[in-house]
Amino acid sequence: MTQTAQPTSTPPGGTPAAPNAQPRAAVAGLPPALKRRIPKYSDLAPLMKFKKPEFSNAARLRRASTIWELRDLAKRRTPQAPFDYTDGAAEAEITLRRARRAFEDIEFRPGILRDVSNIDLRTKILDKESALPFGIAPTGFTRMMQSEGEYAGSQAAEAAGIPYTLSTMGTASIEDVAAAAPNGRNWFQLYLWTDRDRSLELIERAAKAGNDTLMVTVDTAVAGARLRDVRNGMTIPPALTVKTVLDASYRPAWWFNFLTHEPLTFASLSRYTGTVADLINSMFDPTLTFDDLDWLRETWKGKLVVKGIQTVEDARKVVDHGADGVVISNHGGRQLDRAPIPLHLVPDVAAALAADNSNAAIILDTGIMSGADIIAGLALGADFALIGRAYLYGLMAGGRAGVDRTIQILEKDMARTMALLGVTKLSELNPDHVRLLQH
């Protein structure tokens, strides 16, 4: 058989090209898309979307994506003494750090291939609906942090469809808060005083104003050693000293608001001048016993919740004495340093109350800084959560708008966490979704 040789092309004055030779660009490994060229305006135009810089506080609030970012804003806008009153805890602040670290040491266990296109965050707490599984905790001296104070908190809670709790030491009256949020679900937190007649008066006012839940706090036999307040010379109202005047020069808006609004008044007394610790020690009763809880149960006809539960035994006992719910809380680490960590107590309290066939509500408080924290607590057995500092950071960062932003951040966190866990309803959460890495 005769084979025919393939012709080869020879460039003028050159050597013959090899058979099957490729174009120079392909040999170099450069596809056409990677050849350099001068860009056209039509290519650049879609990329040039310059935004006008926004320096307003409203813009800063919109950019805040976490509670920690709201805290940073709050610190810049609030004088040191009221900020530290909110931010600080007792003694070396070990309890607060541990409480927050407990949430950090959660390992989530997600489920996959679930339809999570619709997330439902609604729940029922103390026989009524709540749009979200958390409410606003009672906080004292709130208008000192920012002039809108309890009014901002109660109205934001009303708008979000969640409960708001007014503190005995709140800086707005029971009646004024009810008027500010007439369609909200308002709770009242009670410190039992040595003067029982004054306590009874507050209880009657709370009932008349439409509060459906009384939350009695039982972990303040004496004031904790809040050393930041001692160092800052914290008084009620804030004192104008050389230090505070210098501090105010960096935060004029706070002082302008403080000095041009109604002086601080309280839900429980008209005026007070002195330190926070002196106020607590002069008013609150260190002789409280379970007999006093029995008296409250007989006196108050609505839902009764006991706040400050730190052992399984005490959770069971207060339920035996008529409590409809317990708030597992160490007062935000502001009373006894090295106190039990609420998140760690939740599974044991839930198991104990279930063994007693109790349907008492389990509410988690202390250390919550994200919606994922709330979801972790619910998965471990809590029914509901309360936010204190997280709400106050938003308040100090931007008044009512800041509280709204706090709620929005937590809601978005919770919805995202649930979707990634593979659940669509709070009732689907269970202990299998989380693991405590350190306990």
One Martini backbone bead per residue (centre of mass of N, CA, C, O) as a GRO file, in nm:
protein
  439
    1MET     BB    1   0.097   0.035   0.021
    2THR     BB    2   0.045   0.374  -0.044
    3GLN     BB    3   0.181   0.662   0.104
    4THR     BB    4   0.077   0.995   0.177
    5ALA     BB    5   0.212   1.287   0.219
    6GLN     BB    6   0.179   1.559   0.412
    7PRO     BB    7   0.149   1.875   0.385
    8THR     BB    8   0.355   2.160   0.435
    9SER     BB    9   0.404   2.466   0.576
   10THR     BB   10   0.610   2.748   0.461
   11PRO     BB   11   0.741   3.008   0.561
   12PRO     BB   12   0.886   3.271   0.465
   13GLY     BB   13   1.211   3.199   0.550
   14GLY     BB   14   1.134   2.933   0.693
   15THR     BB   15   1.020   2.676   0.867
   16PRO     BB   16   0.852   2.417   0.897
   17ALA     BB   17   0.562   2.326   1.017
   18ALA     BB   18   0.416   2.152   1.234
   19PRO     BB   19   0.211   1.929   1.282
   20ASN     BB   20  -0.071   2.053   1.439
   21ALA     BB   21  -0.047   2.343   1.485
   22GLN     BB   22  -0.094   2.611   1.708
   23PRO     BB   23  -0.183   2.889   1.813
   24ARG     BB   24  -0.010   3.109   1.995
   25ALA     BB   25  -0.224   3.169   2.230
   26ALA     BB   26  -0.274   2.870   2.302
   27VAL     BB   27   0.014   2.796   2.374
   28ALA     BB   28   0.016   3.016   2.614
   29GLY     BB   29  -0.276   2.983   2.769
   30LEU     BB   30  -0.470   3.222   2.638
   31PRO     BB   31  -0.761   3.319   2.645
   32PRO     BB   32  -0.942   3.571   2.518
   33ALA     BB   33  -1.052   3.681   2.802
   34LEU     BB   34  -0.727   3.740   2.896
   35LYS     BB   35  -0.691   3.970   2.720
   36ARG     BB   36  -0.578   4.269   2.703
   37ARG     BB   37  -0.763   4.582   2.755
   38ILE     BB   38  -0.950   4.854   2.700
   39PRO     BB   39  -1.190   4.985   2.869
   40LYS     BB   40  -1.519   5.048   2.859
   41TYR     BB   41  -1.773   5.241   2.968
   42SER     BB   42  -1.996   5.020   2.947
   43ASP     BB   43  -1.839   4.841   3.157
   44LEU     BB   44  -1.816   5.050   3.402
   45ALA     BB   45  -2.097   5.168   3.475
   46PRO     BB   46  -2.220   4.928   3.653
   47LEU     BB   47  -1.982   4.969   3.880
   48MET     BB   48  -2.068   5.280   3.928
   49LYS     BB   49  -2.195   5.298   4.274
   50PHE     BB   50  -2.203   5.569   4.428
   51LYS     BB   51  -2.241   5.669   4.759
   52LYS     BB   52  -2.364   5.869   4.980
   53PRO     BB   53  -2.259   5.973   5.259
   54GLU     BB   54  -2.345   5.856   5.596
   55PHE     BB   55  -2.365   6.025   5.936
   56SER     BB   56  -2.601   5.937   6.071
   57ASN     BB   57  -2.753   5.761   6.319
   58ALA     BB   58  -2.949   5.606   6.142
   59ALA     BB   59  -2.728   5.482   5.965
   60ARG     BB   60  -2.577   5.335   6.190
   61LEU     BB   61  -2.810   5.152   6.268
   62ARG     BB   62  -2.843   5.011   5.994
   63ARG     BB   63  -2.539   4.893   5.999
   64ALA     BB   64  -2.611   4.731   6.230
   65SER     BB   65  -2.569   4.362   6.294
   66THR     BB   66  -2.513   4.382   6.607
   67ILE     BB   67  -2.503   4.420   6.943
   68TRP     BB   68  -2.206   4.506   6.956
   69GLU     BB   69  -2.244   4.753   6.769
   70LEU     BB   70  -2.442   4.895   6.956
   71ARG     BB   71  -2.247   4.919   7.190
   72ASP     BB   72  -2.046   5.105   7.049
   73LEU     BB   73  -2.246   5.336   7.011
   74ALA     BB   74  -2.324   5.371   7.308
   75LYS     BB   75  -2.040   5.448   7.414
   76ARG     BB   76  -2.015   5.713   7.238
   77ARG     BB   77  -2.309   5.848   7.356
   78THR     BB   78  -2.228   5.777   7.662
   79PRO     BB   79  -2.162   5.821   7.958
   80GLN     BB   80  -1.980   5.637   8.173
   81ALA     BB   81  -2.168   5.585   8.412
   82PRO     BB   82  -2.426   5.474   8.261
   83PHE     BB   83  -2.278   5.267   8.093
   84ASP     BB   84  -2.149   5.103   8.331
   85TYR     BB   85  -2.413   5.029   8.465
   86THR     BB   86  -2.494   4.845   8.227
   87ASP     BB   87  -2.215   4.684   8.156
   88GLY     BB   88  -2.179   4.592   8.432
   89ALA     BB   89  -2.074   4.421   8.734
   90ALA     BB   90  -1.970   4.223   8.978
   91GLU     BB   91  -1.676   4.285   9.075
   92ALA     BB   92  -1.496   4.088   8.840
   93GLU     BB   93  -1.714   3.978   8.625
   94ILE     BB   94  -1.733   3.662   8.594
   95THR     BB   95  -2.028   3.589   8.544
   96LEU     BB   96  -2.069   3.738   8.277
   97ARG     BB   97  -1.848   3.597   8.115
   98ARG     BB   98  -1.961   3.310   8.152
   99ALA     BB   99  -2.238   3.353   8.027
  100ARG     BB  100  -2.128   3.427   7.744
  101ARG     BB  101  -1.948   3.174   7.705
  102ALA     BB  102  -2.173   2.965   7.703
  103PHE     BB  103  -2.276   3.049   7.421
  104GLU     BB  104  -2.004   3.005   7.272
  105ASP     BB  105  -2.007   2.683   7.380
  106ILE     BB  106  -2.192   2.618   7.147
  107GLU     BB  107  -2.315   2.338   6.956
  108PHE     BB  108  -2.447   2.298   6.659
  109ARG     BB  109  -2.704   2.068   6.500
  110PRO     BB  110  -2.771   2.028   6.186
  111GLY     BB  111  -3.021   2.004   5.947
  112ILE     BB  112  -3.096   1.860   5.634
  113LEU     BB  113  -3.320   1.870   5.383
  114ARG     BB  114  -3.517   2.112   5.451
  115ASP     BB  115  -3.803   2.302   5.464
  116VAL     BB  116  -3.713   2.668   5.520
  117SER     BB  117  -3.905   2.901   5.387
  118ASN     BB  118  -4.072   2.901   5.673
  119ILE     BB  119  -4.054   3.104   5.962
  120ASP     BB  120  -4.170   3.050   6.304
  121LEU     BB  121  -4.162   3.274   6.606
  122ARG     BB  122  -4.396   3.192   6.753
  123THR     BB  123  -4.555   3.211   7.083
  124LYS     BB  124  -4.629   3.095   7.420
  125ILE     BB  125  -4.679   3.303   7.719
  126LEU     BB  126  -4.869   3.284   7.974
  127ASP     BB  127  -5.131   3.233   7.770
  128LYS     BB  128  -4.984   3.412   7.544
  129GLU     BB  129  -4.902   3.575   7.269
  130SER     BB  130  -4.587   3.584   7.080
  131ALA     BB  131  -4.398   3.688   6.811
  132LEU     BB  132  -4.161   3.629   7.011
  133PRO     BB  133  -3.916   3.451   7.230
  134PHE     BB  134  -3.912   3.754   7.361
  135GLY     BB  135  -3.836   4.001   7.609
  136ILE     BB  136  -3.832   4.276   7.821
  137ALA     BB  137  -3.650   4.359   8.073
  138PRO     BB  138  -3.593   4.475   8.376
  139THR     BB  139  -3.492   4.824   8.428
  140GLY     BB  140  -3.310   5.060   8.581
  141PHE     BB  141  -3.281   5.393   8.518
  142THR     BB  142  -3.341   5.431   8.199
  143ARG     BB  143  -3.339   5.751   8.148
  144MET     BB  144  -3.032   5.769   8.202
  145MET     BB  145  -2.932   5.638   7.936
  146GLN     BB  146  -3.204   5.755   7.796
  147SER     BB  147  -3.468   5.972   7.768
  148GLU     BB  148  -3.685   5.755   7.662
  149GLY     BB  149  -3.667   5.484   7.781
  150GLU     BB  150  -3.951   5.317   7.863
  151TYR     BB  151  -4.101   5.425   7.615
  152ALA     BB  152  -3.929   5.288   7.401
  153GLY     BB  153  -3.957   4.994   7.501
  154SER     BB  154  -4.271   4.965   7.504
  155GLN     BB  155  -4.322   5.051   7.204
  156ALA     BB  156  -4.142   4.840   7.069
  157ALA     BB  157  -4.288   4.595   7.188
  158GLU     BB  158  -4.565   4.656   7.074
  159ALA     BB  159  -4.479   4.651   6.772
  160ALA     BB  160  -4.356   4.342   6.803
  161GLY     BB  161  -4.531   4.157   7.006
  162ILE     BB  162  -4.404   4.195   7.303
  163PRO     BB  163  -4.297   4.196   7.611
  164TYR     BB  164  -4.299   4.435   7.889
  165THR     BB  165  -4.081   4.531   8.167
  166LEU     BB  166  -4.135   4.699   8.460
  167SER     BB  167  -3.963   4.855   8.699
  168THR     BB  168  -3.951   4.966   9.014
  169MET     BB  169  -3.680   5.139   8.903
  170GLY     BB  170  -3.820   5.296   8.713
  171THR     BB  171  -3.850   5.619   8.510
  172ALA     BB  172  -4.160   5.532   8.506
  173SER     BB  173  -4.474   5.497   8.533
  174ILE     BB  174  -4.719   5.275   8.515
  175GLU     BB  175  -4.924   5.464   8.375
  176ASP     BB  176  -4.739   5.584   8.150
  177VAL     BB  177  -4.671   5.317   8.009
  178ALA     BB  178  -4.962   5.236   7.945
  179ALA     BB  179  -5.015   5.493   7.769
  180ALA     BB  180  -4.778   5.449   7.561
  181ALA     BB  181  -4.877   5.116   7.557
  182PRO     BB  182  -5.197   5.016   7.526
  183ASN     BB  183  -5.137   4.741   7.328
  184GLY     BB  184  -4.955   4.614   7.519
  185ARG     BB  185  -4.756   4.380   7.702
  186ASN     BB  186  -4.760   4.435   8.045
  187TRP     BB  187  -4.519   4.418   8.295
  188PHE     BB  188  -4.433   4.372   8.652
  189GLN     BB  189  -4.167   4.454   8.864
  190LEU     BB  190  -4.088   4.330   9.197
  191TYR     BB  191  -3.988   4.476   9.498
  192LEU     BB  192  -3.974   4.390   9.814
  193TRP     BB  193  -4.050   4.567  10.084
  194THR     BB  194  -4.052   4.653  10.409
  195ASP     BB  195  -4.303   4.806  10.300
  196ARG     BB  196  -4.600   4.653  10.238
  197ASP     BB  197  -4.784   4.886  10.155
  198ARG     BB  198  -4.615   4.974   9.911
  199SER     BB  199  -4.634   4.708   9.761
  200LEU     BB  200  -4.943   4.698   9.740
  201GLU     BB  201  -4.973   4.955   9.577
  202LEU     BB  202  -4.821   4.854   9.326
  203ILE     BB  203  -4.999   4.611   9.265
  204GLU     BB  204  -5.261   4.773   9.221
  205ARG     BB  205  -5.153   4.952   8.992
  206ALA     BB  206  -5.081   4.727   8.795
  207ALA     BB  207  -5.364   4.611   8.765
  208LYS     BB  208  -5.511   4.874   8.677
  209ALA     BB  209  -5.307   4.909   8.414
  210GLY     BB  210  -5.299   4.591   8.286
  211ASN     BB  211  -5.119   4.396   8.416
  212ASP     BB  212  -5.070   4.033   8.383
  213THR     BB  213  -4.773   4.039   8.519
  214LEU     BB  214  -4.576   3.929   8.798
  215MET     BB  215  -4.231   4.012   8.884
  216VAL     BB  216  -4.035   3.867   9.126
  217THR     BB  217  -3.746   3.964   9.294
  218VAL     BB  218  -3.493   3.742   9.490
  219ASP     BB  219  -3.162   3.858   9.453
  220THR     BB  220  -3.181   4.135   9.675
  221ALA     BB  221  -3.097   4.146   9.981
  222VAL     BB  222  -2.843   4.282   9.861
  223ALA     BB  223  -2.608   4.461   9.726
  224GLY     BB  224  -2.392   4.453   9.496
  225ALA     BB  225  -2.048   4.484   9.389
  226ARG     BB  226  -2.038   4.768   9.188
  227LEU     BB  227  -1.741   4.897   9.095
  228ARG     BB  228  -1.793   5.097   8.872
  229ASP     BB  229  -1.981   5.279   9.038
  230VAL     BB  230  -1.779   5.351   9.253
  231ARG     BB  231  -1.561   5.480   9.064
  232ASN     BB  232  -1.785   5.686   8.933
  233GLY     BB  233  -1.988   5.795   9.144
  234MET     BB  234  -2.272   5.675   9.138
  235THR     BB  235  -2.579   5.851   9.096
  236ILE     BB  236  -2.916   5.960   9.202
  237PRO     BB  237  -2.858   6.157   9.013
  238PRO     BB  238  -2.631   6.270   8.823
  239ALA     BB  239  -2.333   6.423   8.889
  240LEU     BB  240  -2.174   6.744   8.874
  241THR     BB  241  -1.857   6.702   8.787
  242VAL     BB  242  -1.560   6.730   8.655
  243LYS     BB  243  -1.570   6.454   8.518
  244THR     BB  244  -1.857   6.475   8.388
  245VAL     BB  245  -1.804   6.730   8.223
  246LEU     BB  246  -1.576   6.615   8.050
  247ASP     BB  247  -1.742   6.378   7.940
  248ALA     BB  248  -1.970   6.558   7.811
  249SER     BB  249  -1.800   6.700   7.584
  250TYR     BB  250  -1.833   6.423   7.402
  251ARG     BB  251  -2.171   6.418   7.491
  252PRO     BB  252  -2.398   6.653   7.441
  253ALA     BB  253  -2.669   6.510   7.372
  254TRP     BB  254  -2.719   6.374   7.639
  255TRP     BB  255  -2.726   6.630   7.819
  256PHE     BB  256  -2.946   6.776   7.670
  257ASN     BB  257  -3.166   6.564   7.717
  258PHE     BB  258  -3.145   6.548   8.027
  259LEU     BB  259  -3.190   6.871   8.087
  260THR     BB  260  -3.471   6.895   7.888
  261HIS     BB  261  -3.609   6.695   8.073
  262GLU     BB  262  -3.761   6.531   8.288
  263PRO     BB  263  -3.695   6.440   8.575
  264LEU     BB  264  -3.625   6.181   8.753
  265THR     BB  265  -3.851   5.917   8.791
  266PHE     BB  266  -4.054   5.672   8.962
  267ALA     BB  267  -4.255   5.397   9.005
  268SER     BB  268  -4.205   5.413   9.350
  269LEU     BB  269  -4.081   5.713   9.348
  270SER     BB  270  -4.019   6.048   9.314
  271ARG     BB  271  -3.739   6.071   9.482
  272TYR     BB  272  -3.369   6.051   9.461
  273THR     BB  273  -3.058   6.075   9.661
  274GLY     BB  274  -2.790   5.865   9.559
  275THR     BB  275  -2.688   5.561   9.570
  276VAL     BB  276  -2.765   5.259   9.453
  277ALA     BB  277  -2.692   5.085   9.699
  278ASP     BB  278  -2.847   5.253   9.909
  279LEU     BB  279  -3.124   5.213   9.788
  280ILE     BB  280  -3.141   4.907   9.810
  281ASN     BB  281  -3.073   4.880  10.120
  282SER     BB  282  -3.324   5.068  10.212
  283MET     BB  283  -3.571   4.902  10.061
  284PHE     BB  284  -3.494   4.612  10.080
  285ASP     BB  285  -3.576   4.280  10.191
  286PRO     BB  286  -3.379   4.047  10.390
  287THR     BB  287  -3.647   3.865  10.512
  288LEU     BB  288  -3.726   3.688  10.297
  289THR     BB  289  -3.973   3.437  10.219
  290PHE     BB  290  -4.205   3.200  10.129
  291ASP     BB  291  -4.434   3.352  10.270
  292ASP     BB  292  -4.427   3.598  10.078
  293LEU     BB  293  -4.511   3.437   9.829
  294ASP     BB  294  -4.786   3.358   9.937
  295TRP     BB  295  -4.892   3.649   9.961
  296LEU     BB  296  -4.869   3.714   9.661
  297ARG     BB  297  -5.056   3.491   9.553
  298GLU     BB  298  -5.309   3.606   9.704
  299THR     BB  299  -5.294   3.905   9.585
  300TRP     BB  300  -5.230   3.807   9.299
  301LYS     BB  301  -5.432   3.730   9.000
  302GLY     BB  302  -5.222   3.681   8.813
  303LYS     BB  303  -4.930   3.629   8.691
  304LEU     BB  304  -4.649   3.449   8.846
  305VAL     BB  305  -4.305   3.549   8.869
  306VAL     BB  306  -3.972   3.427   8.936
  307LYS     BB  307  -3.672   3.611   8.990
  308GLY     BB  308  -3.354   3.439   9.054
  309ILE     BB  309  -3.298   3.156   8.963
  310GLN     BB  310  -3.012   2.909   9.072
  311THR     BB  311  -3.182   2.644   9.134
  312VAL     BB  312  -3.362   2.362   9.126
  313GLU     BB  313  -3.492   2.372   9.403
  314ASP     BB  314  -3.611   2.664   9.377
  315ALA     BB  315  -3.788   2.610   9.136
  316ARG     BB  316  -3.972   2.403   9.275
  317LYS     BB  317  -4.065   2.576   9.519
  318VAL     BB  318  -4.204   2.817   9.374
  319VAL     BB  319  -4.411   2.639   9.234
  320ASP     BB  320  -4.534   2.523   9.498
  321HIS     BB  321  -4.604   2.847   9.574
  322GLY     BB  322  -4.748   2.947   9.275
  323ALA     BB  323  -4.578   2.968   9.033
  324ASP     BB  324  -4.593   3.020   8.672
  325GLY     BB  325  -4.283   3.109   8.681
  326VAL     BB  326  -3.932   3.115   8.579
  327VAL     BB  327  -3.625   3.302   8.624
  328ILE     BB  328  -3.322   3.234   8.498
  329SER     BB  329  -3.104   3.420   8.717
  330ASN     BB  330  -2.810   3.655   8.804
  331HIS     BB  331  -2.857   3.959   8.738
  332GLY     BB  332  -2.628   3.992   8.523
  333GLY     BB  333  -2.389   3.970   8.744
  334ARG     BB  334  -2.481   4.201   8.985
  335GLN     BB  335  -2.436   4.033   9.254
  336LEU     BB  336  -2.309   3.735   9.242
  337ASP     BB  337  -2.015   3.623   9.212
  338ARG     BB  338  -1.998   3.308   9.079
  339ALA     BB  339  -2.252   3.229   8.966
  340PRO     BB  340  -2.468   3.067   8.812
  341ILE     BB  341  -2.543   2.949   8.490
  342PRO     BB  342  -2.832   2.963   8.328
  343LEU     BB  343  -2.789   2.780   8.077
  344HIS     BB  344  -2.696   2.529   8.251
  345LEU     BB  345  -2.981   2.503   8.408
  346VAL     BB  346  -3.210   2.443   8.210
  347PRO     BB  347  -3.217   2.129   8.180
  348ASP     BB  348  -3.264   2.068   8.486
  349VAL     BB  349  -3.524   2.230   8.525
  350ALA     BB  350  -3.690   2.095   8.303
  351ALA     BB  351  -3.672   1.807   8.422
  352ALA     BB  352  -3.794   1.866   8.703
  353LEU     BB  353  -4.071   1.982   8.611
  354ALA     BB  354  -4.153   1.739   8.444
  355ALA     BB  355  -4.148   1.537   8.687
  356ASP     BB  356  -4.382   1.729   8.829
  357ASN     BB  357  -4.597   1.812   8.615
  358SER     BB  358  -4.513   2.096   8.511
  359ASN     BB  359  -4.618   2.420   8.338
  360ALA     BB  360  -4.404   2.603   8.396
  361ALA     BB  361  -4.229   2.867   8.307
  362ILE     BB  362  -3.918   2.906   8.122
  363ILE     BB  363  -3.687   3.171   8.182
  364LEU     BB  364  -3.425   3.343   8.018
  365ASP     BB  365  -3.129   3.500   8.165
  366THR     BB  366  -2.834   3.620   8.074
  367GLY     BB  367  -2.598   3.701   7.810
  368ILE     BB  368  -2.763   3.803   7.575
  369MET     BB  369  -2.638   3.877   7.213
  370SER     BB  370  -2.833   3.683   7.041
  371GLY     BB  371  -3.041   3.481   6.863
  372ALA     BB  372  -2.877   3.221   6.904
  373ASP     BB  373  -2.896   3.222   7.208
  374ILE     BB  374  -3.199   3.179   7.225
  375ILE     BB  375  -3.215   2.912   7.067
  376ALA     BB  376  -3.039   2.752   7.261
  377GLY     BB  377  -3.224   2.781   7.510
  378LEU     BB  378  -3.475   2.648   7.383
  379ALA     BB  379  -3.347   2.373   7.313
  380LEU     BB  380  -3.279   2.312   7.631
  381GLY     BB  381  -3.592   2.423   7.765
  382ALA     BB  382  -3.688   2.689   7.712
  383ASP     BB  383  -3.967   2.925   7.652
  384PHE     BB  384  -3.799   3.193   7.716
  385ALA     BB  385  -3.682   3.539   7.698
  386LEU     BB  386  -3.456   3.797   7.822
  387ILE     BB  387  -3.371   4.144   7.763
  388GLY     BB  388  -3.135   4.392   7.865
  389ARG     BB  389  -2.866   4.502   7.754
  390ALA     BB  390  -2.943   4.482   7.456
  391TYR     BB  391  -3.162   4.702   7.481
  392LEU     BB  392  -2.981   4.931   7.603
  393TYR     BB  393  -2.788   4.962   7.371
  394GLY     BB  394  -3.003   5.059   7.174
  395LEU     BB  395  -3.100   5.300   7.335
  396MET     BB  396  -2.821   5.449   7.349
  397ALA     BB  397  -2.781   5.453   7.032
  398GLY     BB  398  -3.124   5.547   6.951
  399GLY     BB  399  -3.353   5.485   7.111
  400ARG     BB  400  -3.620   5.368   6.966
  401ALA     BB  401  -3.461   5.286   6.710
  402GLY     BB  402  -3.260   5.104   6.871
  403VAL     BB  403  -3.467   4.901   6.975
  404ASP     BB  404  -3.571   4.812   6.705
  405ARG     BB  405  -3.293   4.707   6.609
  406THR     BB  406  -3.258   4.490   6.817
  407ILE     BB  407  -3.504   4.321   6.735
  408GLN     BB  408  -3.422   4.277   6.440
  409ILE     BB  409  -3.158   4.128   6.490
  410LEU     BB  410  -3.275   3.891   6.657
  411GLU     BB  411  -3.477   3.792   6.448
  412LYS     BB  412  -3.276   3.730   6.223
  413ASP     BB  413  -3.102   3.534   6.380
  414MET     BB  414  -3.321   3.323   6.444
  415ALA     BB  415  -3.411   3.254   6.159
  416ARG     BB  416  -3.135   3.162   6.053
  417THR     BB  417  -3.075   2.942   6.264
  418MET     BB  418  -3.320   2.765   6.207
  419ALA     BB  419  -3.266   2.710   5.910
  420LEU     BB  420  -2.980   2.577   5.962
  421LEU     BB  421  -3.114   2.350   6.150
  422GLY     BB  422  -3.403   2.258   6.014
  423VAL     BB  423  -3.628   2.461   6.126
  424THR     BB  424  -3.969   2.630   6.161
  425LYS     BB  425  -4.027   2.573   6.468
  426LEU     BB  426  -3.997   2.594   6.804
  427SER     BB  427  -4.114   2.302   6.866
  428GLU     BB  428  -3.861   2.157   6.710
  429LEU     BB  429  -3.688   2.209   6.932
  430ASN     BB  430  -3.395   2.042   7.078
  431PRO     BB  431  -3.121   1.903   7.238
  432ASP     BB  432  -3.003   1.788   6.960
  433HIS     BB  433  -2.918   2.088   6.850
  434VAL     BB  434  -2.722   2.078   7.105
  435ARG     BB  435  -2.392   2.149   7.261
  436LEU     BB  436  -2.201   2.145   7.547
  437LEU     BB  437  -1.863   2.199   7.563
  438GLN     BB  438  -1.895   2.346   7.851
  439HIS     BB  439  -1.981   2.213   8.205
   0.00000   0.00000   0.00000
